[in-house]
Every structure is written in C-alpha cells, then in structure tokens.
PDB file of N, CA and C in Angstrom:
ATOM      1  N   UNK L   1      93.955  67.571 193.452  1.00 38.00           N
ATOM      2  CA  UNK L   1      94.842  67.866 192.448  1.00 38.00           C
ATOM      3  C   UNK L   1      95.828  66.555 192.390  1.00 38.00           C
ATOM      4  N   UNK L   2      96.180  66.169 191.307  1.00 43.00           N
ATOM      5  CA  UNK L   2      96.991  64.944 191.149  1.00 43.00           C
ATOM      6  C   UNK L   2      98.448  65.116 191.100  1.00 43.00           C
ATOM      7  N   UNK L   3      98.924  66.305 191.384  1.00 46.00           N
ATOM      8  CA  UNK L   3     100.345  66.521 191.282  1.00 46.00           C
ATOM      9  C   UNK L   3     100.924  66.837 192.652  1.00 46.00           C
ATOM     10  N   UNK L   4     101.997  66.303 192.981  1.00 45.00           N
ATOM     11  CA  UNK L   4     102.671  66.532 194.204  1.00 45.00           C
ATOM     12  C   UNK L   4     104.005  67.145 193.935  1.00 45.00           C
ATOM     13  N   UNK L   5     104.331  68.259 194.542  1.00 44.00           N
ATOM     14  CA  UNK L   5     105.652  68.914 194.343  1.00 44.00           C
ATOM     15  C   UNK L   5     106.688  68.260 195.214  1.00 44.00           C
ATOM     16  N   UNK L   6     107.819  67.586 194.524  1.00 41.00           N
ATOM     17  CA  UNK L   6     108.784  67.061 195.350  1.00 41.00           C
ATOM     18  C   UNK L   6     110.055  67.926 195.639  1.00 41.00           C
ATOM     19  N   UNK L   7     110.385  68.716 194.604  1.00 41.00           N
ATOM     20  CA  UNK L   7     111.635  69.530 194.693  1.00 41.00           C
ATOM     21  C   UNK L   7     111.480  70.754 193.905  1.00 41.00           C
ATOM     22  N   UNK L   8     111.747  71.884 194.491  1.00 43.00           N
ATOM     23  CA  UNK L   8     111.669  73.155 193.784  1.00 43.00           C
ATOM     24  C   UNK L   8     112.929  73.939 194.272  1.00 43.00           C
ATOM     25  N   UNK L   9     113.647  74.435 193.200  1.00 40.00           N
ATOM     26  CA  UNK L   9     114.874  75.174 193.591  1.00 40.00           C
ATOM     27  C   UNK L   9     114.478  76.522 194.011  1.00 40.00           C
ATOM     28  N   UNK L  10     115.387  77.215 194.680  1.00 40.00           N
ATOM     29  CA  UNK L  10     115.233  78.701 194.953  1.00 40.00           C
ATOM     30  C   UNK L  10     115.230  79.481 193.631  1.00 40.00           C
ATOM     31  N   UNK L  11     114.604  80.625 193.691  1.00 44.00           N
ATOM     32  CA  UNK L  11     114.614  81.501 192.442  1.00 44.00           C
ATOM     33  C   UNK L  11     115.866  82.392 192.548  1.00 44.00           C
ATOM     34  N   UNK L  12     116.577  82.404 191.447  1.00 42.00           N
ATOM     35  CA  UNK L  12     117.788  83.255 191.266  1.00 42.00           C
ATOM     36  C   UNK L  12     117.425  84.475 190.525  1.00 42.00           C
ATOM     37  N   UNK L  13     117.478  85.595 191.196  1.00 42.00           N
ATOM     38  CA  UNK L  13     117.187  86.922 190.510  1.00 42.00           C
ATOM     39  C   UNK L  13     118.402  87.526 189.851  1.00 42.00           C
ATOM     40  N   UNK L  14     118.237  87.991 188.646  1.00 43.00           N
ATOM     41  CA  UNK L  14     119.228  88.670 187.930  1.00 43.00           C
ATOM     42  C   UNK L  14     119.053  90.093 188.130  1.00 43.00           C
ATOM     43  N   UNK L  15     120.047  91.012 187.658  1.00 42.00           N
ATOM     44  CA  UNK L  15     119.947  92.391 187.879  1.00 42.00           C
ATOM     45  C   UNK L  15     118.761  93.033 187.037  1.00 42.00           C
ATOM     46  N   UNK L  16     118.338  92.421 185.961  1.00 39.00           N
ATOM     47  CA  UNK L  16     117.248  92.941 185.114  1.00 39.00           C
ATOM     48  C   UNK L  16     115.973  92.282 185.566  1.00 39.00           C
ATOM     49  N   UNK L  17     115.866  91.584 186.621  1.00 45.00           N
ATOM     50  CA  UNK L  17     114.528  90.973 187.113  1.00 45.00           C
ATOM     51  C   UNK L  17     114.253  89.676 186.525  1.00 45.00           C
ATOM     52  N   UNK L  18     115.079  89.148 185.656  1.00 50.00           N
ATOM     53  CA  UNK L  18     114.833  87.839 185.167  1.00 50.00           C
ATOM     54  C   UNK L  18     114.985  86.752 186.287  1.00 50.00           C
ATOM     55  N   UNK L  19     114.302  85.772 186.264  1.00 56.00           N
ATOM     56  CA  UNK L  19     114.375  84.733 187.347  1.00 56.00           C
ATOM     57  C   UNK L  19     114.471  83.358 186.787  1.00 56.00           C
ATOM     58  N   UNK L  20     115.350  82.512 187.284  1.00 60.00           N
ATOM     59  CA  UNK L  20     115.567  81.232 186.769  1.00 60.00           C
ATOM     60  C   UNK L  20     115.011  80.205 187.873  1.00 60.00           C
ATOM     61  N   UNK L  21     114.091  79.359 187.486  1.00 68.00           N
ATOM     62  CA  UNK L  21     113.596  78.316 188.383  1.00 68.00           C
ATOM     63  C   UNK L  21     113.371  77.026 187.825  1.00 68.00           C
ATOM     64  N   UNK L  22     113.461  76.010 188.670  1.00 69.00           N
ATOM     65  CA  UNK L  22     113.285  74.616 188.197  1.00 69.00           C
ATOM     66  C   UNK L  22     112.421  73.870 189.226  1.00 69.00           C
ATOM     67  N   UNK L  23     111.476  73.156 188.670  1.00 72.00           N
ATOM     68  CA  UNK L  23     110.499  72.338 189.579  1.00 72.00           C
ATOM     69  C   UNK L  23     110.404  70.962 188.940  1.00 72.00           C
ATOM     70  N   UNK L  24     110.327  70.037 189.829  1.00 75.00           N
ATOM     71  CA  UNK L  24     110.118  68.676 189.459  1.00 75.00           C
ATOM     72  C   UNK L  24     108.959  68.015 190.038  1.00 75.00           C
ATOM     73  N   UNK L  25     108.032  67.521 189.266  1.00 75.00           N
ATOM     74  CA  UNK L  25     106.752  66.995 189.851  1.00 75.00           C
ATOM     75  C   UNK L  25     106.627  65.479 189.547  1.00 75.00           C
ATOM     76  N   UNK L  26     106.340  64.703 190.619  1.00 75.00           N
ATOM     77  CA  UNK L  26     106.076  63.287 190.371  1.00 75.00           C
ATOM     78  C   UNK L  26     104.474  63.187 190.378  1.00 75.00           C
ATOM     79  N   UNK L  27     103.934  62.524 189.409  1.00 71.00           N
ATOM     80  CA  UNK L  27     102.536  62.375 189.323  1.00 71.00           C
ATOM     81  C   UNK L  27     102.049  61.111 189.808  1.00 71.00           C
ATOM     82  N   UNK L  28     100.844  61.041 190.471  1.00 73.00           N
ATOM     83  CA  UNK L  28     100.339  59.836 190.981  1.00 73.00           C
ATOM     84  C   UNK L  28      99.969  58.858 189.971  1.00 73.00           C
ATOM     85  N   UNK L  29      99.670  59.200 188.821  1.00 69.00           N
ATOM     86  CA  UNK L  29      99.363  58.318 187.645  1.00 69.00           C
ATOM     87  C   UNK L  29     100.641  57.643 187.051  1.00 69.00           C
ATOM     88  N   UNK L  30     101.707  58.089 187.487  1.00 76.00           N
ATOM     89  CA  UNK L  30     103.054  57.535 187.027  1.00 76.00           C
ATOM     90  C   UNK L  30     103.733  58.599 186.151  1.00 76.00           C
ATOM     91  N   UNK L  31     105.008  58.527 186.196  1.00 78.00           N
ATOM     92  CA  UNK L  31     105.842  59.478 185.412  1.00 78.00           C
ATOM     93  C   UNK L  31     106.141  60.752 186.190  1.00 78.00           C
ATOM     94  N   UNK L  32     106.645  61.699 185.486  1.00 78.00           N
ATOM     95  CA  UNK L  32     107.000  63.034 186.232  1.00 78.00           C
ATOM     96  C   UNK L  32     107.053  64.106 185.130  1.00 78.00           C
ATOM     97  N   UNK L  33     107.044  65.342 185.588  1.00 79.00           N
ATOM     98  CA  UNK L  33     107.287  66.432 184.659  1.00 79.00           C
ATOM     99  C   UNK L  33     108.299  67.381 185.322  1.00 79.00           C
ATOM    100  N   UNK L  34     108.968  68.174 184.431  1.00 79.00           N
ATOM    101  CA  UNK L  34     110.037  69.067 184.759  1.00 79.00           C
ATOM    102  C   UNK L  34     109.671  70.365 184.247  1.00 79.00           C
ATOM    103  N   UNK L  35     109.571  71.395 185.048  1.00 78.00           N
ATOM    104  CA  UNK L  35     109.201  72.808 184.599  1.00 78.00           C
ATOM    105  C   UNK L  35     110.439  73.639 184.834  1.00 78.00           C
ATOM    106  N   UNK L  36     110.783  74.420 183.751  1.00 76.00           N
ATOM    107  CA  UNK L  36     111.941  75.262 183.835  1.00 76.00           C
ATOM    108  C   UNK L  36     111.453  76.601 183.279  1.00 76.00           C
ATOM    109  N   UNK L  37     111.805  77.724 184.093  1.00 72.00           N
ATOM    110  CA  UNK L  37     111.420  79.017 183.612  1.00 72.00           C
ATOM    111  C   UNK L  37     112.601  80.029 183.692  1.00 72.00           C
ATOM    112  N   UNK L  38     112.724  80.774 182.737  1.00 70.00           N
ATOM    113  CA  UNK L  38     113.878  81.798 182.715  1.00 70.00           C
ATOM    114  C   UNK L  38     113.075  83.048 182.285  1.00 70.00           C
ATOM    115  N   UNK L  39     112.816  84.010 183.067  1.00 66.00           N
ATOM    116  CA  UNK L  39     112.055  85.238 182.867  1.00 66.00           C
ATOM    117  C   UNK L  39     110.768  84.864 182.293  1.00 66.00           C
ATOM    118  N   UNK L  40     110.325  85.467 181.217  1.00 68.00           N
ATOM    119  CA  UNK L  40     109.005  85.120 180.609  1.00 68.00           C
ATOM    120  C   UNK L  40     108.817  83.746 179.922  1.00 68.00           C
ATOM    121  N   UNK L  41     110.003  83.116 179.737  1.00 73.00           N
ATOM    122  CA  UNK L  41     109.948  81.729 179.058  1.00 73.00           C
ATOM    123  C   UNK L  41     109.754  80.708 180.024  1.00 73.00           C
ATOM    124  N   UNK L  42     108.626  79.832 179.729  1.00 75.00           N
ATOM    125  CA  UNK L  42     108.335  78.624 180.607  1.00 75.00           C
ATOM    126  C   UNK L  42     108.359  77.461 179.762  1.00 75.00           C
ATOM    127  N   UNK L  43     109.058  76.389 180.202  1.00 78.00           N
ATOM    128  CA  UNK L  43     109.176  75.108 179.471  1.00 78.00           C
ATOM    129  C   UNK L  43     108.742  74.085 180.429  1.00 78.00           C
ATOM    130  N   UNK L  44     107.760  73.128 179.886  1.00 79.00           N
ATOM    131  CA  UNK L  44     107.380  71.966 180.694  1.00 79.00           C
ATOM    132  C   UNK L  44     107.636  70.742 179.902  1.00 79.00           C
ATOM    133  N   UNK L  45     108.316  69.677 180.507  1.00 79.00           N
ATOM    134  CA  UNK L  45     108.566  68.413 179.814  1.00 79.00           C
ATOM    135  C   UNK L  45     107.918  67.411 180.627  1.00 79.00           C
ATOM    136  N   UNK L  46     106.955  66.541 180.104  1.00 79.00           N
ATOM    137  CA  UNK L  46     106.247  65.529 180.773  1.00 79.00           C
ATOM    138  C   UNK L  46     106.736  64.136 180.304  1.00 79.00           C
ATOM    139  N   UNK L  47     106.972  63.275 181.303  1.00 77.00           N
ATOM    140  CA  UNK L  47     107.464  61.935 180.960  1.00 77.00           C
ATOM    141  C   UNK L  47     106.465  60.947 181.618  1.00 77.00           C
ATOM    142  N   UNK L  48     105.915  60.013 180.958  1.00 76.00           N
ATOM    143  CA  UNK L  48     105.033  58.950 181.502  1.00 76.00           C
ATOM    144  C   UNK L  48     103.727  58.983 180.881  1.00 76.00           C
ATOM    145  N   UNK L  49     102.785  58.106 181.413  1.00 65.00           N
ATOM    146  CA  UNK L  49     101.439  58.071 180.782  1.00 65.00           C
ATOM    147  C   UNK L  49     100.620  59.106 181.240  1.00 65.00           C
ATOM    148  N   UNK L  50      99.492  59.419 180.402  1.00 58.00           N
ATOM    149  CA  UNK L  50      98.631  60.516 180.742  1.00 58.00           C
ATOM    150  C   UNK L  50      97.814  60.201 181.859  1.00 58.00           C
ATOM    151  N   UNK L  51      97.296  61.278 182.488  1.00 53.00           N
ATOM    152  CA  UNK L  51      96.334  61.094 183.679  1.00 53.00           C
ATOM    153  C   UNK L  51      94.999  61.023 183.238  1.00 53.00           C
ATOM    154  N   UNK L  52      94.179  60.316 184.027  1.00 48.00           N
ATOM    155  CA  UNK L  52      92.722  60.121 183.736  1.00 48.00           C
ATOM    156  C   UNK L  52      91.912  60.961 184.680  1.00 48.00           C
TER     157      UNK L  52
END
C-alpha cells in the first residue's frame, strides 16, 4: 500500500454516537490527503500528483 499514516486524532464521541475524526496521510508519490469524518459524513481532500 502506498499510503503512510502520519497523524490521526483521537475519536470524540458525542451523546448520540456521532464521532469526529481527522486523519492526515502523506503519500510516497508526493502530496498528501486529509480525511475528515463526522458521524456518517466522510470527506477526503487530496493534494499533489496522482499515484501510478
């Protein structure tokens, strides 16, 4: 796998079971991606060139 996890925050649980998480990945091909999730919603932002 070409992705290395550098930093992952702890999950913060809310009273209704929603969780907030943030992960930052640095890719060997260059660039990085940021993953953010809030309950069922998941957002990924990628910066840099595509992997081959």
